[in-house]
Coordinates of C-alpha atoms in Angstrom, one line a residue:
Chain A
M1 CA 0.0 0.0 0.0
H2 CA 1.3 3.4 -1.0
L3 CA 0.0 6.6 0.4
D4 CA 0.8 10.1 -0.5
K5 CA 1.3 12.6 2.2
T6 CA -2.2 14.1 1.9
E7 CA -3.9 10.8 2.0
A8 CA -1.8 9.9 5.1
R9 CA -2.7 13.1 6.8
L10 CA -6.4 12.8 6.2
A11 CA -6.4 9.2 7.5
I12 CA -4.4 10.1 10.6
E13 CA -6.5 13.1 11.3
E14 CA -9.6 10.9 11.2
L15 CA -7.8 8.4 13.4
M16 CA -7.0 11.1 15.9
R17 CA -10.5 12.3 16.0
E18 CA -11.8 8.8 16.7
Y19 CA -9.1 8.3 19.3
A20 CA -10.0 11.5 21.2
A21 CA -13.7 10.8 21.0
C22 CA -13.2 7.3 22.4
I23 CA -11.4 8.7 25.5
D24 CA -13.6 11.8 25.9
D25 CA -16.7 9.6 25.8
G26 CA -15.3 7.3 28.4
R27 CA -15.3 4.3 26.1
Y28 CA -12.0 3.2 27.6
E29 CA -12.4 -0.5 26.8
E30 CA -12.3 0.5 23.1
W31 CA -9.0 2.4 23.5
P32 CA -6.6 -0.5 23.0
A33 CA -8.1 -1.2 19.6
F34 CA -6.4 1.9 18.2
F35 CA -3.1 0.2 18.6
T36 CA -1.3 -2.7 16.9
D37 CA -0.7 -5.8 19.1
E38 CA 2.9 -5.0 19.5
C39 CA 3.0 -1.3 20.4
R40 CA 4.4 1.3 22.7
Y41 CA 2.4 4.0 24.4
L42 CA 4.3 6.4 26.6
I43 CA 3.2 9.6 28.4
I44 CA 6.4 11.5 29.3
P45 CA 7.3 15.2 29.7
R46 CA 8.8 16.5 26.5
E47 CA 11.8 17.7 28.6
S48 CA 12.4 14.2 29.9
H49 CA 12.1 12.7 26.4
E50 CA 14.7 15.1 25.1
R51 CA 17.1 14.2 27.9
G52 CA 16.8 10.6 26.8
Y53 CA 15.0 9.5 30.0
V54 CA 12.9 6.3 29.6
S55 CA 10.6 6.7 32.5
G56 CA 7.5 8.9 32.3
F57 CA 4.0 8.7 33.8
Y58 CA 2.5 5.8 31.9
L59 CA 4.1 3.1 29.7
C60 CA 2.4 0.3 27.9
E61 CA 4.4 -2.1 25.6
S62 CA 1.6 -4.2 24.2
K63 CA -2.1 -4.1 23.5
G64 CA -2.5 -6.4 26.5
M65 CA -0.8 -3.8 28.8
L66 CA -3.2 -1.1 27.4
A67 CA -6.1 -3.3 28.3
D68 CA -4.6 -3.9 31.7
R69 CA -4.4 -0.2 32.3
I70 CA -8.1 0.0 31.6
L71 CA -8.9 -3.0 33.8
C72 CA -7.1 -1.4 36.7
L73 CA -8.7 2.0 36.0
R74 CA -12.1 0.3 36.3
E75 CA -11.4 -2.2 39.0
T76 CA -8.6 -1.1 41.3
A77 CA -8.0 2.6 40.9
I78 CA -9.7 4.9 43.3
Y79 CA -10.2 8.5 42.3
E80 CA -13.1 11.0 41.9
P81 CA -15.1 10.9 38.7
Q82 CA -13.6 13.1 36.0
S83 CA -13.7 13.5 32.2
Y84 CA -11.4 14.8 29.5
R85 CA -12.1 16.9 26.5
H86 CA -9.3 16.7 23.9
L87 CA -8.7 19.6 21.6
I88 CA -6.8 18.1 18.7
G89 CA -4.6 20.3 16.5
G90 CA -3.7 19.8 12.9
T91 CA -1.6 16.8 12.1
R92 CA 1.8 17.1 10.4
V93 CA 3.0 14.1 8.5
L94 CA 6.7 13.7 9.1
S95 CA 7.3 10.7 6.8
V96 CA 5.6 8.1 4.8
E97 CA 7.4 4.9 4.0
G98 CA 5.2 2.2 2.4
S99 CA 2.4 1.7 4.8
T100 CA 4.1 3.3 7.8
C101 CA 3.7 7.0 8.6
R102 CA 5.2 9.2 11.3
A103 CA 3.1 12.2 12.3
E104 CA 2.8 14.8 15.0
T105 CA -0.4 16.2 16.4
G106 CA -0.7 18.9 19.0
F107 CA -3.3 18.5 21.8
A108 CA -4.8 20.1 24.8
V109 CA -6.9 18.3 27.4
I110 CA -9.4 20.0 29.6
R111 CA -10.2 18.0 32.7
T112 CA -13.6 18.4 34.4
T113 CA -14.0 16.9 37.8
S114 CA -17.3 16.1 39.6
D115 CA -17.3 19.3 41.6
G116 CA -17.6 21.2 38.3
E117 CA -14.0 22.5 38.2
M118 CA -12.4 22.6 34.8
S119 CA -8.7 23.0 34.1
V120 CA -6.3 22.6 31.3
F121 CA -4.9 19.3 32.5
A122 CA -2.3 18.7 29.8
A123 CA -1.0 20.2 26.6
G124 CA 1.6 18.8 24.3
K125 CA 2.0 16.7 21.2
Y126 CA 1.5 13.2 20.1
V127 CA 4.4 11.8 18.1
D128 CA 2.9 8.8 16.4
T129 CA 4.0 5.9 14.2
V130 CA 0.9 4.7 12.3
V131 CA 0.8 1.5 10.4
F132 CA -1.8 0.9 7.8
D133 CA -2.9 -2.8 7.7
D134 CA -5.4 -3.5 5.0
G135 CA -6.1 0.2 4.8
V136 CA -6.9 0.4 8.6
P137 CA -4.5 2.8 10.4
R138 CA -3.4 1.8 13.9
F139 CA -0.7 3.2 16.3
S140 CA 2.4 1.1 16.6
E141 CA 3.9 3.8 18.8
K142 CA 2.3 6.7 20.5
L143 CA 4.5 9.1 22.4
V144 CA 2.5 11.6 24.4
L145 CA 4.9 14.4 25.1
T146 CA 3.6 16.8 27.7
D147 CA 4.8 20.4 27.7
S148 CA 4.8 20.4 31.5
T149 CA 6.9 18.3 33.7
R150 CA 4.2 18.6 36.3
I151 CA 1.0 16.6 36.7
D152 CA -1.9 18.0 38.6
V153 CA -2.6 15.4 41.3
L154 CA -3.1 12.3 39.2
I155 CA -3.5 10.8 35.7
A156 CA -6.3 8.2 35.6
A157 CA -7.5 7.8 32.1
P158 CA -5.1 7.8 29.2
L159 CA -4.3 11.0 27.2
Chain B
M1 CA -7.3 30.5 60.7
E2 CA -9.3 30.0 63.8
K3 CA -6.8 31.8 66.0
M4 CA -7.7 35.0 67.7
E5 CA -5.2 37.4 69.1
N6 CA -6.7 39.8 71.7
G7 CA -10.1 38.9 70.3
V8 CA -9.1 40.1 66.9
R9 CA -8.7 37.7 64.1
S10 CA -5.2 37.8 62.8
T11 CA -5.1 39.0 59.2
F12 CA -1.4 38.9 58.8
H13 CA -0.9 35.2 58.0
H14 CA 1.0 36.1 54.9
W15 CA 3.6 38.0 56.9
P16 CA 5.7 35.4 58.7
G17 CA 7.8 38.0 60.4
K18 CA 4.9 38.9 62.6
T19 CA 4.5 35.5 64.2
M20 CA 8.1 34.5 64.1
S21 CA 9.5 37.4 65.9
G22 CA 7.2 36.7 68.9
D23 CA 8.1 33.0 68.6
T24 CA 4.8 32.1 70.2
A25 CA 3.6 28.6 69.6
P26 CA 0.7 28.6 67.0
L27 CA -1.1 25.8 68.7
S28 CA -1.0 23.5 71.7
W29 CA -0.7 19.8 71.2
P30 CA -3.5 17.5 72.5
A31 CA -2.9 15.9 75.9
Q32 CA -2.9 12.4 74.4
G33 CA 0.4 13.1 72.8
L34 CA 1.5 11.4 69.6
T35 CA -1.7 9.5 69.1
R36 CA -3.5 12.7 68.2
V37 CA -2.6 15.1 65.5
P38 CA -4.5 18.5 65.7
Y39 CA -5.9 19.2 62.2
T40 CA -4.7 22.8 62.5
V41 CA -1.2 21.7 61.5
F42 CA -2.6 20.9 58.0
D43 CA -4.0 24.3 56.9
D44 CA -2.7 27.1 59.2
A45 CA -0.5 29.8 57.7
D46 CA 1.2 30.5 61.1
V47 CA 2.0 26.9 61.5
Q48 CA 3.5 26.9 58.0
A49 CA 5.6 30.0 58.7
R50 CA 7.0 28.3 61.9
E51 CA 7.8 25.1 59.9
Q52 CA 9.9 27.1 57.5
A53 CA 11.8 28.6 60.5
K54 CA 12.0 25.7 62.8
I55 CA 12.1 22.7 60.5
F56 CA 13.5 23.7 57.1
R57 CA 15.8 26.3 58.5
G58 CA 16.3 24.4 61.7
L59 CA 18.2 21.3 62.9
T60 CA 17.4 19.1 60.0
W61 CA 19.3 17.7 57.0
N62 CA 17.2 18.4 53.9
Y63 CA 17.5 16.5 50.6
L64 CA 19.2 18.4 47.8
G65 CA 20.0 15.9 45.1
L66 CA 22.2 13.1 44.0
D67 CA 25.8 13.0 42.8
C68 CA 24.7 11.7 39.4
E69 CA 22.6 14.8 38.8
I70 CA 25.7 17.1 39.0
P71 CA 28.6 14.9 37.9
K72 CA 30.8 17.6 36.3
P73 CA 32.4 20.8 37.6
G74 CA 29.9 23.7 36.9
D75 CA 26.9 21.3 37.0
Y76 CA 24.0 22.6 39.0
K77 CA 20.4 22.0 39.7
T78 CA 17.7 24.0 41.4
V79 CA 15.9 22.6 44.4
F80 CA 13.9 23.8 47.4
V81 CA 14.4 23.5 51.1
G82 CA 11.0 23.9 52.4
E83 CA 9.9 26.9 50.4
T84 CA 13.4 28.3 50.0
P85 CA 14.8 28.2 46.5
V86 CA 18.3 26.6 46.5
I87 CA 21.0 26.0 44.0
L88 CA 23.1 22.8 44.3
C89 CA 26.3 22.9 42.3
R90 CA 29.7 21.4 41.9
D91 CA 32.8 23.6 41.8
E92 CA 35.9 23.4 39.7
E93 CA 37.6 21.1 42.2
G94 CA 34.6 18.8 42.5
G95 CA 33.3 20.2 45.8
V96 CA 29.6 20.4 46.2
H97 CA 27.9 23.6 47.4
A98 CA 24.4 24.8 48.1
M99 CA 23.3 28.3 48.4
V100 CA 20.0 30.2 48.4
N101 CA 18.9 30.9 44.8
R102 CA 18.4 34.6 45.5
C103 CA 20.7 37.4 44.4
A104 CA 22.2 39.2 47.4
H105 CA 21.4 42.5 45.7
R106 CA 17.6 42.8 45.4
G107 CA 16.4 39.2 45.8
A108 CA 15.9 38.0 42.2
L109 CA 16.2 34.3 41.4
L110 CA 19.7 33.7 40.1
C111 CA 18.8 30.4 38.3
F112 CA 15.4 30.1 36.8
D113 CA 16.1 26.9 34.9
K114 CA 16.1 23.4 36.5
Q115 CA 19.6 22.3 35.7
G116 CA 22.6 23.0 33.6
N117 CA 26.3 23.8 33.6
R118 CA 27.8 27.3 34.3
E119 CA 31.1 28.9 35.3
N120 CA 29.4 31.4 37.5
F121 CA 25.9 32.5 38.5
T122 CA 25.0 36.0 37.2
C123 CA 21.8 37.7 38.1
V124 CA 20.0 38.8 34.9
Y125 CA 18.5 41.9 36.8
H126 CA 21.8 43.9 37.4
N127 CA 24.6 41.4 36.5
W128 CA 25.8 40.8 40.0
S129 CA 28.0 37.7 39.5
Y130 CA 28.9 34.9 41.9
D131 CA 31.3 32.0 41.7
L132 CA 30.3 28.4 42.2
R133 CA 30.9 28.7 45.9
G134 CA 28.5 31.6 46.2
N135 CA 31.1 34.4 46.6
L136 CA 30.2 37.7 45.0
K137 CA 32.8 38.3 42.3
S138 CA 31.6 41.3 40.4
I139 CA 29.0 44.0 40.3
A140 CA 27.9 45.8 37.1
F141 CA 28.9 49.5 37.1
K142 CA 30.4 49.1 40.6
R143 CA 32.6 52.2 40.0
G144 CA 29.8 54.0 38.1
V145 CA 30.0 55.3 34.6
R146 CA 32.7 57.9 33.7
G147 CA 33.4 58.2 37.4
K148 CA 29.8 59.0 38.3
G149 CA 27.4 56.9 40.4
G150 CA 28.3 53.3 41.4
M151 CA 28.6 51.6 44.7
P152 CA 30.2 53.4 47.7
P153 CA 34.0 53.0 47.7
D154 CA 33.9 50.9 50.9
F155 CA 31.4 48.4 49.6
D156 CA 32.9 45.0 50.3
N157 CA 31.9 42.2 47.9
A158 CA 33.1 39.6 50.5
Q159 CA 30.2 40.7 52.8
H160 CA 27.6 40.2 50.1
G161 CA 27.8 36.6 48.9
L162 CA 24.9 34.3 48.6
E163 CA 23.4 32.8 51.7
R164 CA 25.0 29.4 52.1
L165 CA 23.8 26.1 53.4
R166 CA 26.1 23.5 55.0
V167 CA 26.2 20.5 52.7
T168 CA 26.9 16.9 53.6
S169 CA 26.9 13.8 51.4
Y170 CA 26.0 10.3 52.3
R171 CA 26.6 7.7 49.7
G172 CA 26.2 10.3 46.9
I173 CA 23.0 11.7 48.4
H174 CA 23.5 15.4 49.2
F175 CA 21.8 17.0 52.1
G176 CA 21.8 20.6 53.2
T177 CA 21.1 22.5 56.5
F178 CA 20.8 26.1 57.4
S179 CA 21.9 25.4 61.0
E180 CA 25.4 25.2 62.4
Q181 CA 24.1 22.8 65.1
T182 CA 22.7 20.1 63.0
P183 CA 24.5 16.9 64.0
P184 CA 26.7 15.0 61.5
I185 CA 24.6 13.1 59.0
E186 CA 25.5 9.6 60.3
L187 CA 24.2 10.7 63.8
Y188 CA 21.2 12.4 62.3
L189 CA 20.2 9.2 60.4
G190 CA 21.3 6.6 62.9
P191 CA 22.8 3.2 62.0
V192 CA 19.6 1.5 60.8
M193 CA 18.7 4.3 58.3
C194 CA 22.3 4.4 57.1
R195 CA 22.4 0.7 56.5
Y196 CA 19.3 0.9 54.3
L197 CA 20.5 3.9 52.3
E198 CA 23.9 2.1 51.8
R199 CA 22.0 -0.9 50.4
I200 CA 20.8 1.1 47.3
Y201 CA 23.1 4.1 47.1
S202 CA 26.5 2.5 47.2
R203 CA 26.9 2.2 43.4
P204 CA 27.0 4.9 40.7
L205 CA 23.4 5.8 39.7
R206 CA 21.8 7.1 36.6
V207 CA 18.6 9.1 36.3
L208 CA 15.8 7.4 34.3
G209 CA 13.1 9.9 34.8
Q210 CA 12.2 13.1 36.5
H211 CA 8.9 14.9 36.9
S212 CA 6.6 16.3 39.6
Q213 CA 3.2 15.9 41.0
Y214 CA 1.3 18.9 42.3
L215 CA -0.9 17.9 45.3
K216 CA -3.8 19.8 46.7
N217 CA -3.0 19.1 50.3
N218 CA -0.6 20.0 53.1
W219 CA 2.9 18.4 52.7
K220 CA 2.6 16.6 56.0
L221 CA -0.3 14.5 54.8
V222 CA 2.0 13.1 52.1
M223 CA 4.6 12.3 54.8
E224 CA 1.9 10.6 56.9
N225 CA 0.7 8.6 53.9
V226 CA 4.2 7.4 52.9
R227 CA 4.9 6.3 56.5
D228 CA 1.6 4.5 56.8
P229 CA 1.8 0.7 56.2
Y230 CA -1.8 0.3 57.4
H231 CA -3.3 1.6 54.1
A232 CA -1.1 -0.1 51.6
S233 CA -3.1 -3.3 51.0
I234 CA -6.4 -1.6 51.7
L235 CA -6.5 1.6 49.6
H236 CA -4.2 0.2 46.9
L237 CA -6.4 -2.6 45.6
F238 CA -3.8 -3.4 42.9
F239 CA -1.3 -4.3 45.6
G240 CA -3.6 -6.9 47.3
S241 CA -5.4 -8.1 44.2
F242 CA -2.2 -9.1 42.5
G243 CA -0.4 -10.3 45.6
L244 CA 2.3 -7.6 45.6
S245 CA 2.0 -6.7 49.2
R246 CA 0.0 -8.3 52.0
Q247 CA 0.3 -7.8 55.7
T248 CA 1.0 -11.6 56.0
M249 CA 4.3 -11.2 54.1
K250 CA 7.5 -11.0 56.0
G251 CA 8.6 -7.5 56.6
E252 CA 9.3 -4.8 59.2
A253 CA 8.4 -1.3 60.2
L254 CA 11.7 0.2 61.4
L255 CA 12.4 3.6 63.1
D256 CA 15.6 5.2 64.1
E257 CA 16.3 5.7 67.8
R258 CA 14.6 9.1 67.8
G259 CA 11.8 7.9 65.7
W260 CA 12.2 10.7 63.1
H261 CA 12.9 8.5 60.1
H262 CA 11.4 5.2 59.1
I263 CA 11.6 2.2 56.8
V264 CA 8.8 -0.2 55.9
Y265 CA 9.7 -3.2 53.8
T266 CA 8.1 -6.4 52.7
K267 CA 9.4 -9.6 51.1
R268 CA 7.0 -10.9 48.5
A269 CA 6.2 -14.7 48.3
T270 CA 7.1 -15.2 51.9
D271 CA 3.6 -15.7 53.3
D272 CA 1.0 -18.3 53.7
I273 CA -2.5 -16.7 53.8
R274 CA -4.3 -19.7 55.1
G275 CA -6.0 -18.9 58.3
S276 CA -5.4 -15.1 57.8
E277 CA -7.8 -12.3 57.0
Y278 CA -6.7 -12.6 53.4
E279 CA -8.1 -16.2 53.0
G280 CA -11.4 -16.7 51.2
G281 CA -11.9 -13.1 50.2
R282 CA -12.6 -11.9 53.7
I283 CA -10.9 -8.5 52.9
P284 CA -13.9 -7.0 51.0
N285 CA -12.0 -4.9 48.5
M286 CA -9.5 -7.5 47.4
K287 CA -10.1 -8.6 43.8
S288 CA -8.0 -11.7 43.5
H289 CA -10.0 -12.9 40.5
L290 CA -8.5 -10.2 38.3
K291 CA -6.0 -11.3 35.7
L292 CA -3.6 -9.2 33.8
A293 CA -3.5 -9.7 30.0
D294 CA 0.2 -8.9 29.9
P295 CA 1.8 -9.6 33.3
R296 CA 5.2 -8.3 32.2
I297 CA 4.4 -5.2 34.1
L298 CA 5.1 -7.2 37.2
E299 CA 8.3 -8.8 35.8
E300 CA 11.2 -8.3 38.1
W301 CA 14.5 -9.8 39.0
P302 CA 15.9 -10.5 42.5
E303 CA 18.2 -7.5 42.8
F304 CA 19.0 -7.4 46.5
E305 CA 20.4 -10.4 48.4
D306 CA 18.2 -9.6 51.4
G307 CA 15.0 -10.6 49.5
I308 CA 13.3 -7.3 50.1
T309 CA 10.8 -6.6 47.2
N310 CA 9.2 -3.4 48.5
M311 CA 10.8 -0.8 50.6
V312 CA 10.0 2.8 51.5
Q313 CA 12.3 4.8 53.6
T314 CA 11.8 8.4 54.8
V315 CA 14.4 10.8 56.1
F316 CA 12.8 13.6 58.2
P317 CA 11.5 16.0 57.2
A318 CA 10.5 15.6 53.6
V319 CA 12.3 13.0 51.5
T320 CA 11.4 9.4 50.6
F321 CA 13.6 6.8 49.1
Q322 CA 11.8 3.9 47.5
Q323 CA 12.5 0.4 46.1
I324 CA 9.3 -1.0 44.6
S325 CA 10.6 -4.3 43.1
N326 CA 13.3 -2.9 40.8
C327 CA 11.9 0.5 40.5
L328 CA 14.3 2.8 42.5
G329 CA 13.7 6.4 43.2
V330 CA 13.6 9.5 45.3
R331 CA 10.5 11.5 46.1
H332 CA 11.3 15.0 47.4
L333 CA 8.4 17.0 48.9
V334 CA 8.2 20.7 48.7
P335 CA 5.5 22.7 50.6
R336 CA 3.6 25.2 48.4
G337 CA 1.7 27.1 51.0
P338 CA -0.3 25.5 53.8
N339 CA -2.8 23.8 51.4
E340 CA -0.7 22.5 48.6
C341 CA 2.6 20.8 47.9
E342 CA 4.7 19.5 45.1
L343 CA 6.3 16.0 45.0
F344 CA 9.4 15.8 42.8
W345 CA 10.1 12.3 41.5
T346 CA 13.5 11.1 40.4
L347 CA 13.6 7.5 39.0
L348 CA 16.9 5.7 39.1
G349 CA 18.9 2.9 37.7
Y350 CA 22.5 2.0 38.0
E351 CA 25.1 3.3 35.6
D352 CA 26.1 -0.2 34.6
D353 CA 22.6 -1.6 34.1
E354 CA 22.2 -3.8 31.0
P355 CA 19.4 -2.5 28.7
W356 CA 17.0 -5.2 29.9
K357 CA 17.3 -4.0 33.4
T358 CA 16.5 -0.4 32.4
R359 CA 13.5 -1.7 30.5
I360 CA 12.2 -3.6 33.5
R361 CA 12.7 -0.6 35.7
A362 CA 10.9 1.7 33.2
R363 CA 8.0 -0.8 33.0
Q364 CA 7.7 -1.0 36.8
A365 CA 7.5 2.7 37.0
N366 CA 3.9 2.2 36.0
L367 CA 3.3 1.2 39.6
I368 CA 4.3 4.5 41.1
G369 CA 3.9 8.3 40.5
P370 CA 0.8 10.3 39.6
A371 CA -0.4 7.6 37.3
G372 CA 0.9 4.7 39.4
L373 CA -1.2 1.6 39.7
I374 CA -0.4 1.4 43.4
S375 CA 0.0 5.2 44.1
L376 CA -2.6 7.0 42.1
E377 CA -5.0 6.8 45.0
D378 CA -2.5 8.6 47.4
G379 CA -3.0 11.9 45.7
A380 CA -6.7 11.5 45.9
V381 CA -6.9 10.4 49.5
T382 CA -4.6 13.1 51.0
N383 CA -6.8 15.7 49.3
F384 CA -9.9 14.0 50.8
V385 CA -8.3 14.7 54.2
Q386 CA -7.6 18.4 53.3
R387 CA -11.2 18.8 52.4
G388 CA -12.5 16.7 55.2
I389 CA -11.0 18.9 57.9
R390 CA -12.6 22.2 56.8
G391 CA -15.0 23.8 59.2
R392 CA -13.9 21.7 62.1
A393 CA -14.2 22.3 65.8
P394 CA -11.1 24.1 67.1
D395 CA -9.7 21.0 69.0
A396 CA -10.4 18.4 66.3
A397 CA -7.6 15.9 65.8
S398 CA -6.9 12.7 64.0
V399 CA -6.5 9.4 65.8
V400 CA -3.2 7.7 65.2
E401 CA -3.5 4.8 67.6
L402 CA -2.9 1.6 65.6
G403 CA -0.3 -0.4 67.4
G404 CA -0.9 1.7 70.6
S405 CA 1.2 4.7 71.3
S406 CA 4.6 3.3 70.7
I407 CA 7.2 4.5 68.2
E408 CA 9.1 1.3 68.3
S409 CA 10.2 -0.8 65.3
S410 CA 8.1 -4.0 64.8
E411 CA 7.8 -7.0 62.5
N412 CA 4.1 -6.4 62.1
R413 CA 3.0 -3.6 59.9
V414 CA -0.5 -3.2 61.3
T415 CA 0.8 -0.2 63.1
E416 CA 1.0 3.6 62.8
A417 CA 4.2 3.8 64.7
P418 CA 6.1 5.3 61.8
I419 CA 3.5 8.1 61.6
R420 CA 3.8 8.8 65.3
G421 CA 7.6 8.9 64.7
F422 CA 7.1 11.7 62.2
W423 CA 5.0 13.7 64.7
K424 CA 7.7 13.2 67.3
G425 CA 10.3 14.7 65.0
Y426 CA 7.8 17.4 64.1
R427 CA 7.0 18.3 67.7
E428 CA 10.7 18.3 68.7
T429 CA 11.8 20.6 65.9
M430 CA 8.7 22.8 66.1
G431 CA 8.9 23.1 69.9
L432 CA 5.2 22.1 70.2

């Protein structure tokens, strides 16, 4: 499969919208399906990533680990109800090689907690490797690089 | 906030000089002693001002950083001692220094970045410049311009260096104190605390991650939480559900002779739950039916000969050293006013770690921190306390009586002795 840059961008933008809607709607069980079986999902401050640090806030190295995160979110994690609203920026396609694309997309997430308080919880960019399999795009790697090194209290649901 | 002075509510909470000069105690401790903690200590501005003077500027060793964060001459990092901004740096000869991050001229921050390498510290405001030991070396326009203006002729740079802290290092961990009277670090820590620091910090380390967590609660609620082995298998369902830590496992809650510092450790796979409260799901919130799809998150290797799989150690007042399986790290707590604080996490490996070890450490980091599978709840619950204590009766206090009133070390961890130890250190330093 060969994509040109514009086709890739349109497909990834569509993927990003679905991805954000999935999390914002609280359909967390569907979240792992956006990834390939072997994958890497990492939330890490941009500054840490640039320093070459490997540890961030959240690391999953397979679709199973993504599912485990959701299992724990539902079954073992204790926190007050909260929801996210992703504001997704335009996608920049960095490279297209065969059916694999690398792309960057800016984001901001507003978190609303049950007492009604809203705050800009996170801003940053997704640096994604997207693999098209039978025309279906999935993330084989998703780096969530946060602009801040600081997290407000806790991260429950994925970004 | 409840305090009255001559019947007039004090409105000068933001002005520490007012309360500190009088040196009057901002509260009286309940008669029951260490088994009660007056809630006033968690949200009162006068208490907070006194903590800065008595604890963070008093007879304590405060965590500053690690050797591996400032390996080369000129390397520095910024840190906080209580609320005081501090620079930790290494001089040309390898010596380590700490000074207040505040220009001696008009008080501006000298370093507003987190870390780096410099030959000197120059204030951006008026170019006052200091060497790596904090000595004032030059002043812009000191002699004026074309003979006009400038500093008085008798102005002596040597009298205007940065405020210095005394620095001591234990196994590559740097601590600072503002007091000349703070005892040597080995005495301050005591032999037991030294032994457990030695266990992890005797080999060259490498930073694997660094970030912070902003918490909406008083800093001491975090120190109570981290010294509380009671809650671990109750609040953190992941722990119990996946068998990572149960009260039935071998372990100890250790305190130093004074009770100021603590260690709680467990050894996984050393217990038999038959006949215990853990058998047959008698602990209501344990979900032992849960199965992980990819249990590699729990993959570990036996790193320490003593078999300890989980260890949390605090050094009074505000630093925690942890070993959760192979996930090593330091959590340094900084008060941000009476109602908030910031927890700085530094995750560590050893310099000579093979890549597979780094990978396992990184994966295990999922367990801890603001998104941690066994720690996410901590930030929530300490905030619940902060909110729960609002609008209280003036003498309201928490009950810290698990295990009686002792502050002794014990093999059982159904005890709040380490918390009482913290309050002992607190009362002794605060004079309460």
